[in-house]
C-alpha cells in the first residue's frame, strides 16, 4: 500500500505566513483611530443632518419637532432656493467649462515654453489667497460709485464707454463666474501640467515629424494620456463649486447681512436659514438644503465618473 507524504512548508513560506499574520494583527490598531474620527466627524453629523431636515428646530433651547417633508416642500417652492440652485449650477457648469478650457489652453502653451514653471507658479498664486481677501480685492476692482470707480470702470471710461454696475444683483453671478475662472485656473493648470510632464517626449517628437498641428497633438496625445487626471480634477471642481460661499458673500453682500436673493448660492441659503435673517433660525430648513447639496454633489460626481470612465493607457 502506497503512502502519501505531505510536503512540509519551506522556511520561507512559514516566515511569509508569520509576517502576514503580524500585519493583520496590526491593521485594526492603526485603522481604528481614523475610523473613529471618520465616524464622529462625517458619518454621524451626516445622519443627524438628514434626521433634522424632517424637523422644525430653532436651535438651542428647544427640542426638534417632526414636521415630515414640510422643509423640503417649502424649500423647493421658495424663490430664494430657486435662485440659489440656479446660480450654483451656473458656477458648476459654466465656471467648469471656462476653467478647464483656460487650463487646457495654458497647458498646451506652457509645455514647450521656456520658463513655463515660473509662469505656472504665478498662475497658481490666486489659490493661496483667502477667498475673503480675494473677494475684497475684486470688490475694489468692480466697484461702481460716481467719482470713485473701480479699476474695471476706470478702464471702461478711459475707452469712452459708460461705467457698468458689475456688482448689481442681476450681474453679480456673471462677475463671480468670471472671477472663479480666473482664480481657479492656476490650480487646475498645475494639476494638468503635472500629468503632462509624465508623457514621454518622444510621442510629441514623432507627432511633429508627422506634421501634426498643436490641436492634433493635444487631441491625440495630451488628452488621452491625461484623461484619468482630468476626471479627478473634474470631481474636485464639482465639489468645490457646489460649496462656494465666501466669494459671493463678499462681492454681492451689501455690507450688512446677506446678498440679495438673486445672487444666492446653496451655501448662502444654508447660512441664511441657520442664522435666521428673517427672524428665528430654522435649523430644519438649513439641514434640508444641506441634504439637497449632498444629494446633488453625489449625483454629479457619479455621472461625471461614468462619463469620464475609460480604459487606462499604458506608456
mmCIF file of C-alpha atoms in Angstrom:
data_model
loop_
_atom_site.group_PDB
_atom_site.id
_atom_site.type_symbol
_atom_site.label_atom_id
_atom_site.label_comp_id
_atom_site.label_asym_id
_atom_site.label_seq_id
_atom_site.Cartn_x
_atom_site.Cartn_y
_atom_site.Cartn_z
ATOM 1 C CA UNK A 1 0.000 0.000 0.000
ATOM 2 C CA UNK A 2 1.462 3.330 -1.112
ATOM 3 C CA UNK A 3 1.890 6.015 1.479
ATOM 4 C CA UNK A 4 1.075 9.684 0.819
ATOM 5 C CA UNK A 5 3.583 12.145 2.156
ATOM 6 C CA UNK A 6 2.510 15.672 2.987
ATOM 7 C CA UNK A 7 5.067 18.204 1.791
ATOM 8 C CA UNK A 8 6.428 20.294 4.593
ATOM 9 C CA UNK A 9 6.288 24.041 4.072
ATOM 10 C CA UNK A 10 9.579 25.698 3.409
ATOM 11 C CA UNK A 11 11.127 28.065 5.924
ATOM 12 C CA UNK A 12 10.471 30.985 3.556
ATOM 13 C CA UNK A 13 6.752 30.160 3.325
ATOM 14 C CA UNK A 14 6.474 29.863 7.111
ATOM 15 C CA UNK A 15 8.217 33.202 7.548
ATOM 16 C CA UNK A 16 5.963 34.890 4.976
ATOM 17 C CA UNK A 17 2.861 33.494 6.694
ATOM 18 C CA UNK A 18 4.010 34.755 10.090
ATOM 19 C CA UNK A 19 4.746 38.195 8.621
ATOM 20 C CA UNK A 20 1.267 38.351 7.057
ATOM 21 C CA UNK A 21 -0.306 37.334 10.353
ATOM 22 C CA UNK A 22 1.508 40.138 12.186
ATOM 23 C CA UNK A 23 0.357 42.643 9.566
ATOM 24 C CA UNK A 24 -3.254 41.558 10.051
ATOM 25 C CA UNK A 25 -2.972 41.947 13.813
ATOM 26 C CA UNK A 26 -1.619 45.497 13.363
ATOM 27 C CA UNK A 27 -4.381 46.563 10.943
ATOM 28 C CA UNK A 28 -7.108 47.451 13.447
ATOM 29 C CA UNK A 29 -4.864 49.274 15.976
ATOM 30 C CA UNK A 30 -3.712 51.590 13.183
ATOM 31 C CA UNK A 31 -7.042 51.864 11.339
ATOM 32 C CA UNK A 32 -9.287 52.281 14.390
ATOM 33 C CA UNK A 33 -8.372 55.934 15.204
ATOM 34 C CA UNK A 34 -9.011 57.029 11.623
ATOM 35 C CA UNK A 35 -12.301 55.131 11.511
ATOM 36 C CA UNK A 36 -13.412 56.660 14.812
ATOM 37 C CA UNK A 37 -12.667 60.184 13.564
ATOM 38 C CA UNK A 38 -14.429 59.441 10.255
ATOM 39 C CA UNK A 39 -17.464 58.150 12.108
ATOM 40 C CA UNK A 40 -17.545 61.021 14.617
ATOM 41 C CA UNK A 41 -16.962 63.929 12.234
ATOM 42 C CA UNK A 42 -18.568 62.752 8.998
ATOM 43 C CA UNK A 43 -20.947 59.813 9.266
ATOM 44 C CA UNK A 44 -22.779 60.787 12.475
ATOM 45 C CA UNK A 45 -23.149 64.504 11.560
ATOM 46 C CA UNK A 46 -24.474 63.499 8.143
ATOM 47 C CA UNK A 47 -27.053 61.190 9.718
ATOM 48 C CA UNK A 48 -28.003 63.935 12.196
ATOM 49 C CA UNK A 49 -28.419 66.415 9.328
ATOM 50 C CA UNK A 50 -30.767 64.057 7.488
ATOM 51 C CA UNK A 51 -32.826 63.467 10.645
ATOM 52 C CA UNK A 52 -33.052 67.184 11.500
ATOM 53 C CA UNK A 53 -34.143 68.003 7.948
ATOM 54 C CA UNK A 54 -37.508 66.400 8.791
ATOM 55 C CA UNK A 55 -37.994 68.543 11.893
ATOM 56 C CA UNK A 56 -38.728 72.100 12.926
ATOM 57 C CA UNK A 57 -35.983 73.362 15.219
ATOM 58 C CA UNK A 58 -34.809 76.829 16.151
ATOM 59 C CA UNK A 59 -31.581 75.623 17.746
ATOM 60 C CA UNK A 60 -30.589 75.561 21.407
ATOM 61 C CA UNK A 61 -33.355 75.694 23.986
ATOM 62 C CA UNK A 62 -35.997 73.818 22.020
ATOM 63 C CA UNK A 63 -36.488 70.194 21.089
ATOM 64 C CA UNK A 64 -36.819 69.319 17.394
ATOM 65 C CA UNK A 65 -40.434 68.763 16.370
ATOM 66 C CA UNK A 66 -41.075 66.371 13.466
ATOM 67 C CA UNK A 67 -42.795 68.044 10.516
ATOM 68 C CA UNK A 68 -42.424 65.487 7.733
ATOM 69 C CA UNK A 69 -41.309 66.821 4.363
ATOM 70 C CA UNK A 70 -42.515 70.370 5.052
ATOM 71 C CA UNK A 71 -38.980 71.757 4.963
ATOM 72 C CA UNK A 72 -38.368 70.235 1.541
ATOM 73 C CA UNK A 73 -41.647 71.405 0.004
ATOM 74 C CA UNK A 74 -41.185 74.939 1.325
ATOM 75 C CA UNK A 75 -37.583 74.975 0.174
ATOM 76 C CA UNK A 76 -38.368 73.851 -3.381
ATOM 77 C CA UNK A 77 -41.184 76.375 -3.743
ATOM 78 C CA UNK A 78 -39.207 79.338 -2.384
ATOM 79 C CA UNK A 79 -37.716 81.871 -4.816
ATOM 80 C CA UNK A 80 -34.511 82.137 -2.782
ATOM 81 C CA UNK A 81 -33.786 78.411 -3.155
ATOM 82 C CA UNK A 82 -34.519 78.512 -6.879
ATOM 83 C CA UNK A 83 -32.092 81.399 -7.331
ATOM 84 C CA UNK A 84 -29.507 79.593 -5.192
ATOM 85 C CA UNK A 85 -29.902 76.327 -7.108
ATOM 86 C CA UNK A 86 -29.679 78.071 -10.484
ATOM 87 C CA UNK A 87 -26.609 80.106 -9.553
ATOM 88 C CA UNK A 88 -24.839 77.076 -8.096
ATOM 89 C CA UNK A 89 -25.371 75.115 -11.313
ATOM 90 C CA UNK A 90 -24.055 78.092 -13.303
ATOM 91 C CA UNK A 91 -20.879 78.062 -11.236
ATOM 92 C CA UNK A 92 -20.517 74.287 -11.609
ATOM 93 C CA UNK A 93 -21.077 74.041 -15.372
ATOM 94 C CA UNK A 94 -20.220 77.409 -16.942
ATOM 95 C CA UNK A 95 -17.433 78.013 -14.457
ATOM 96 C CA UNK A 96 -16.110 74.499 -15.019
ATOM 97 C CA UNK A 97 -16.165 74.809 -18.817
ATOM 98 C CA UNK A 98 -14.342 78.144 -18.663
ATOM 99 C CA UNK A 99 -11.801 76.954 -16.092
ATOM 100 C CA UNK A 100 -10.862 73.766 -17.931
ATOM 101 C CA UNK A 101 -10.807 75.480 -21.340
ATOM 102 C CA UNK A 102 -8.346 78.029 -19.935
ATOM 103 C CA UNK A 103 -6.378 75.307 -18.140
ATOM 104 C CA UNK A 104 -6.033 73.216 -21.307
ATOM 105 C CA UNK A 105 -5.046 76.291 -23.327
ATOM 106 C CA UNK A 106 -2.260 77.190 -20.919
ATOM 107 C CA UNK A 107 -1.207 73.543 -20.713
ATOM 108 C CA UNK A 108 -0.660 73.466 -24.483
ATOM 109 C CA UNK A 109 1.289 76.734 -24.370
ATOM 110 C CA UNK A 110 3.387 76.083 -21.253
ATOM 111 C CA UNK A 111 4.514 72.609 -22.318
ATOM 112 C CA UNK A 112 7.021 73.993 -24.858
ATOM 113 C CA UNK A 113 7.543 77.401 -23.271
ATOM 114 C CA UNK A 114 10.813 78.409 -21.670
ATOM 115 C CA UNK A 115 10.250 79.475 -18.086
ATOM 116 C CA UNK A 116 6.953 77.603 -18.004
ATOM 117 C CA UNK A 117 7.423 76.603 -14.368
ATOM 118 C CA UNK A 118 7.742 80.244 -13.323
ATOM 119 C CA UNK A 119 4.572 81.156 -15.220
ATOM 120 C CA UNK A 120 2.842 78.173 -13.640
ATOM 121 C CA UNK A 121 3.765 79.418 -10.165
ATOM 122 C CA UNK A 122 2.444 82.906 -10.984
ATOM 123 C CA UNK A 123 -0.848 81.497 -12.265
ATOM 124 C CA UNK A 124 -1.194 79.420 -9.098
ATOM 125 C CA UNK A 125 -0.837 82.467 -6.833
ATOM 126 C CA UNK A 126 -4.599 83.359 -6.545
ATOM 127 C CA UNK A 127 -5.196 79.939 -4.969
ATOM 128 C CA UNK A 128 -3.063 80.749 -1.933
ATOM 129 C CA UNK A 129 -5.077 83.899 -1.200
ATOM 130 C CA UNK A 130 -8.040 83.523 1.178
ATOM 131 C CA UNK A 131 -11.383 83.754 -0.681
ATOM 132 C CA UNK A 132 -12.499 86.616 1.584
ATOM 133 C CA UNK A 133 -9.390 88.647 0.743
ATOM 134 C CA UNK A 134 -9.808 87.803 -2.929
ATOM 135 C CA UNK A 135 -13.427 88.942 -2.804
ATOM 136 C CA UNK A 136 -12.436 92.229 -1.176
ATOM 137 C CA UNK A 137 -9.819 92.850 -3.866
ATOM 138 C CA UNK A 138 -12.293 92.087 -6.668
ATOM 139 C CA UNK A 139 -14.846 94.319 -4.949
ATOM 140 C CA UNK A 140 -12.460 97.253 -5.365
ATOM 141 C CA UNK A 141 -11.824 96.268 -8.986
ATOM 142 C CA UNK A 142 -15.518 96.131 -9.932
ATOM 143 C CA UNK A 143 -16.739 98.923 -7.650
ATOM 144 C CA UNK A 144 -19.371 101.273 -9.099
ATOM 145 C CA UNK A 145 -19.518 104.608 -7.364
ATOM 146 C CA UNK A 146 -19.669 108.047 -9.050
ATOM 147 C CA UNK A 147 -16.310 109.736 -8.645
ATOM 148 C CA UNK A 148 -14.724 106.642 -7.068
ATOM 149 C CA UNK A 149 -14.936 103.974 -9.747
ATOM 150 C CA UNK A 150 -13.118 100.681 -9.524
ATOM 151 C CA UNK A 151 -10.356 99.656 -11.894
ATOM 152 C CA UNK A 152 -12.722 97.952 -14.342
ATOM 153 C CA UNK A 153 -14.945 101.021 -14.716
ATOM 154 C CA UNK A 154 -11.904 103.288 -14.880
ATOM 155 C CA UNK A 155 -10.689 101.316 -17.911
ATOM 156 C CA UNK A 156 -14.150 101.456 -19.499
ATOM 157 C CA UNK A 157 -14.424 105.194 -19.025
ATOM 158 C CA UNK A 158 -10.901 105.677 -20.384
ATOM 159 C CA UNK A 159 -12.009 103.889 -23.547
ATOM 160 C CA UNK A 160 -15.051 106.151 -23.843
ATOM 161 C CA UNK A 161 -17.608 103.609 -22.586
ATOM 162 C CA UNK A 162 -20.108 104.085 -19.789
ATOM 163 C CA UNK A 163 -19.405 102.713 -16.340
ATOM 164 C CA UNK A 164 -21.150 99.412 -15.618
ATOM 165 C CA UNK A 165 -22.780 98.193 -12.420
ATOM 166 C CA UNK A 166 -20.839 94.937 -12.283
ATOM 167 C CA UNK A 167 -21.950 94.070 -8.761
ATOM 168 C CA UNK A 168 -25.672 94.718 -9.265
ATOM 169 C CA UNK A 169 -27.791 91.691 -8.235
ATOM 170 C CA UNK A 170 -28.550 90.861 -11.877
ATOM 171 C CA UNK A 171 -24.871 90.985 -12.892
ATOM 172 C CA UNK A 172 -23.008 89.602 -9.905
ATOM 173 C CA UNK A 173 -23.397 85.934 -10.923
ATOM 174 C CA UNK A 174 -21.556 86.588 -14.179
ATOM 175 C CA UNK A 175 -18.842 88.544 -12.362
ATOM 176 C CA UNK A 176 -18.387 85.762 -9.793
ATOM 177 C CA UNK A 177 -18.233 83.143 -12.578
ATOM 178 C CA UNK A 178 -15.507 85.085 -14.378
ATOM 179 C CA UNK A 179 -13.667 85.614 -11.089
ATOM 180 C CA UNK A 180 -13.843 81.886 -10.306
ATOM 181 C CA UNK A 181 -12.412 81.028 -13.709
ATOM 182 C CA UNK A 182 -9.563 83.499 -13.236
ATOM 183 C CA UNK A 183 -8.799 82.469 -9.658
ATOM 184 C CA UNK A 184 -9.163 78.688 -10.079
ATOM 185 C CA UNK A 185 -7.452 78.080 -13.412
ATOM 186 C CA UNK A 186 -3.968 78.124 -11.912
ATOM 187 C CA UNK A 187 -4.766 75.221 -9.606
ATOM 188 C CA UNK A 188 -6.002 73.023 -12.458
ATOM 189 C CA UNK A 189 -3.174 74.140 -14.745
ATOM 190 C CA UNK A 190 -0.768 72.846 -12.101
ATOM 191 C CA UNK A 191 -2.583 69.513 -11.870
ATOM 192 C CA UNK A 192 -2.769 69.034 -15.647
ATOM 193 C CA UNK A 193 0.839 70.105 -16.182
ATOM 194 C CA UNK A 194 1.956 67.525 -13.614
ATOM 195 C CA UNK A 195 0.160 64.894 -15.703
ATOM 196 C CA UNK A 196 1.606 66.242 -18.960
ATOM 197 C CA UNK A 197 5.130 66.057 -17.541
ATOM 198 C CA UNK A 198 4.733 62.257 -17.284
ATOM 199 C CA UNK A 199 4.110 61.878 -21.035
ATOM 200 C CA UNK A 200 7.230 60.606 -22.877
ATOM 201 C CA UNK A 201 8.656 63.422 -25.050
ATOM 202 C CA UNK A 202 9.227 61.079 -27.978
ATOM 203 C CA UNK A 203 5.464 60.914 -28.574
ATOM 204 C CA UNK A 204 5.390 64.646 -29.289
ATOM 205 C CA UNK A 205 8.575 64.388 -31.345
ATOM 206 C CA UNK A 206 7.042 61.663 -33.514
ATOM 207 C CA UNK A 207 3.892 63.750 -33.931
ATOM 208 C CA UNK A 208 5.938 66.783 -35.035
ATOM 209 C CA UNK A 209 7.822 64.662 -37.576
ATOM 210 C CA UNK A 210 4.454 63.525 -38.897
ATOM 211 C CA UNK A 211 3.350 67.160 -39.338
ATOM 212 C CA UNK A 212 0.745 67.181 -36.550
ATOM 213 C CA UNK A 213 -0.703 70.534 -35.570
ATOM 214 C CA UNK A 214 -0.821 71.683 -31.902
ATOM 215 C CA UNK A 215 -4.523 70.788 -31.792
ATOM 216 C CA UNK A 216 -3.854 67.295 -33.175
ATOM 217 C CA UNK A 217 -1.087 66.728 -30.605
ATOM 218 C CA UNK A 218 -3.426 67.835 -27.831
ATOM 219 C CA UNK A 219 -6.349 65.732 -29.087
ATOM 220 C CA UNK A 220 -4.395 62.543 -29.809
ATOM 221 C CA UNK A 221 -1.623 62.642 -27.202
ATOM 222 C CA UNK A 222 -2.161 65.077 -24.348
ATOM 223 C CA UNK A 223 -5.852 64.486 -23.679
ATOM 224 C CA UNK A 224 -5.842 60.654 -23.868
ATOM 225 C CA UNK A 225 -2.692 60.428 -21.754
ATOM 226 C CA UNK A 226 -4.079 62.703 -19.029
ATOM 227 C CA UNK A 227 -7.696 61.530 -19.125
ATOM 228 C CA UNK A 228 -7.643 59.937 -15.655
ATOM 229 C CA UNK A 229 -6.195 63.117 -14.128
ATOM 230 C CA UNK A 230 -8.803 65.234 -15.939
ATOM 231 C CA UNK A 231 -11.528 63.072 -14.375
ATOM 232 C CA UNK A 232 -10.151 63.601 -10.862
ATOM 233 C CA UNK A 233 -9.803 67.341 -11.498
ATOM 234 C CA UNK A 234 -13.416 67.453 -12.678
ATOM 235 C CA UNK A 235 -14.586 65.839 -9.443
ATOM 236 C CA UNK A 236 -12.572 68.340 -7.390
ATOM 237 C CA UNK A 237 -14.061 71.238 -9.325
ATOM 238 C CA UNK A 238 -17.622 69.955 -8.891
ATOM 239 C CA UNK A 239 -17.253 69.592 -5.125
ATOM 240 C CA UNK A 240 -15.584 72.995 -4.681
ATOM 241 C CA UNK A 241 -18.036 74.843 -6.928
ATOM 242 C CA UNK A 242 -21.031 73.460 -5.041
ATOM 243 C CA UNK A 243 -19.599 74.806 -1.784
ATOM 244 C CA UNK A 244 -18.862 78.340 -2.996
ATOM 245 C CA UNK A 245 -19.769 80.865 -0.327
ATOM 246 C CA UNK A 246 -17.177 83.480 0.661
ATOM 247 C CA UNK A 247 -16.540 84.994 -2.764
ATOM 248 C CA UNK A 248 -20.240 85.534 -3.454
ATOM 249 C CA UNK A 249 -20.909 86.732 0.086
ATOM 250 C CA UNK A 250 -18.215 89.406 -0.119
ATOM 251 C CA UNK A 251 -18.812 90.539 -3.700
ATOM 252 C CA UNK A 252 -22.607 90.592 -3.619
ATOM 253 C CA UNK A 253 -23.159 91.432 0.047
ATOM 254 C CA UNK A 254 -24.434 94.918 0.896
ATOM 255 C CA UNK A 255 -22.172 95.073 3.951
ATOM 256 C CA UNK A 256 -24.988 94.403 6.423
ATOM 257 C CA UNK A 257 -26.075 90.779 6.357
ATOM 258 C CA UNK A 258 -26.552 88.703 3.216
ATOM 259 C CA UNK A 259 -26.555 89.335 -0.544
ATOM 260 C CA UNK A 260 -29.820 89.877 -2.453
ATOM 261 C CA UNK A 261 -31.700 86.671 -3.246
ATOM 262 C CA UNK A 262 -30.778 86.867 -6.941
ATOM 263 C CA UNK A 263 -27.112 86.311 -6.037
ATOM 264 C CA UNK A 264 -27.552 83.455 -3.560
ATOM 265 C CA UNK A 265 -25.872 80.068 -3.735
ATOM 266 C CA UNK A 266 -26.871 76.927 -1.859
ATOM 267 C CA UNK A 267 -24.202 77.687 0.741
ATOM 268 C CA UNK A 268 -25.663 81.136 1.371
ATOM 269 C CA UNK A 269 -29.152 79.625 1.614
ATOM 270 C CA UNK A 270 -27.923 77.300 4.384
ATOM 271 C CA UNK A 271 -26.219 80.230 6.128
ATOM 272 C CA UNK A 272 -29.366 82.348 5.973
ATOM 273 C CA UNK A 273 -31.632 79.643 7.367
ATOM 274 C CA UNK A 274 -29.122 78.742 10.064
ATOM 275 C CA UNK A 275 -28.676 82.241 11.451
ATOM 276 C CA UNK A 276 -32.179 83.496 10.733
ATOM 277 C CA UNK A 277 -32.050 86.718 8.761
ATOM 278 C CA UNK A 278 -35.857 86.760 8.791
ATOM 279 C CA UNK A 279 -36.283 86.132 12.496
ATOM 280 C CA UNK A 280 -35.871 82.864 14.373
ATOM 281 C CA UNK A 281 -33.236 80.487 12.964
ATOM 282 C CA UNK A 282 -34.621 77.443 11.186
ATOM 283 C CA UNK A 283 -32.136 74.603 11.511
ATOM 284 C CA UNK A 284 -34.551 72.145 9.927
ATOM 285 C CA UNK A 285 -34.715 74.159 6.692
ATOM 286 C CA UNK A 286 -30.945 74.618 6.726
ATOM 287 C CA UNK A 287 -30.449 70.853 7.108
ATOM 288 C CA UNK A 288 -32.903 70.208 4.262
ATOM 289 C CA UNK A 289 -30.790 72.359 1.939
ATOM 290 C CA UNK A 290 -27.620 70.662 3.188
ATOM 291 C CA UNK A 291 -29.137 67.274 2.341
ATOM 292 C CA UNK A 292 -30.031 68.606 -1.116
ATOM 293 C CA UNK A 293 -26.397 69.677 -1.559
ATOM 294 C CA UNK A 294 -25.162 66.225 -0.533
ATOM 295 C CA UNK A 295 -27.574 64.578 -2.983
ATOM 296 C CA UNK A 296 -26.621 66.982 -5.784
ATOM 297 C CA UNK A 297 -22.877 66.524 -5.386
ATOM 298 C CA UNK A 298 -23.327 62.733 -5.189
ATOM 299 C CA UNK A 299 -25.340 62.642 -8.413
ATOM 300 C CA UNK A 300 -22.972 64.958 -10.282
ATOM 301 C CA UNK A 301 -19.847 63.094 -9.165
ATOM 302 C CA UNK A 302 -21.306 59.695 -10.108
ATOM 303 C CA UNK A 303 -22.398 60.999 -13.526
ATOM 304 C CA UNK A 304 -19.032 62.623 -14.104
ATOM 305 C CA UNK A 305 -17.135 59.471 -13.200
ATOM 306 C CA UNK A 306 -19.307 57.437 -15.539
ATOM 307 C CA UNK A 307 -18.835 59.902 -18.392
ATOM 308 C CA UNK A 308 -15.083 60.051 -17.818
ATOM 309 C CA UNK A 309 -14.639 56.300 -17.434
ATOM 310 C CA UNK A 310 -12.126 54.912 -19.912
ATOM 311 C CA UNK A 311 -9.531 52.149 -20.009
ATOM 312 C CA UNK A 312 -6.164 53.312 -18.734
ATOM 313 C CA UNK A 313 -3.487 53.921 -21.374
ATOM 314 C CA UNK A 314 -0.113 52.441 -20.579
ATOM 315 C CA UNK A 315 3.045 54.196 -21.751
#
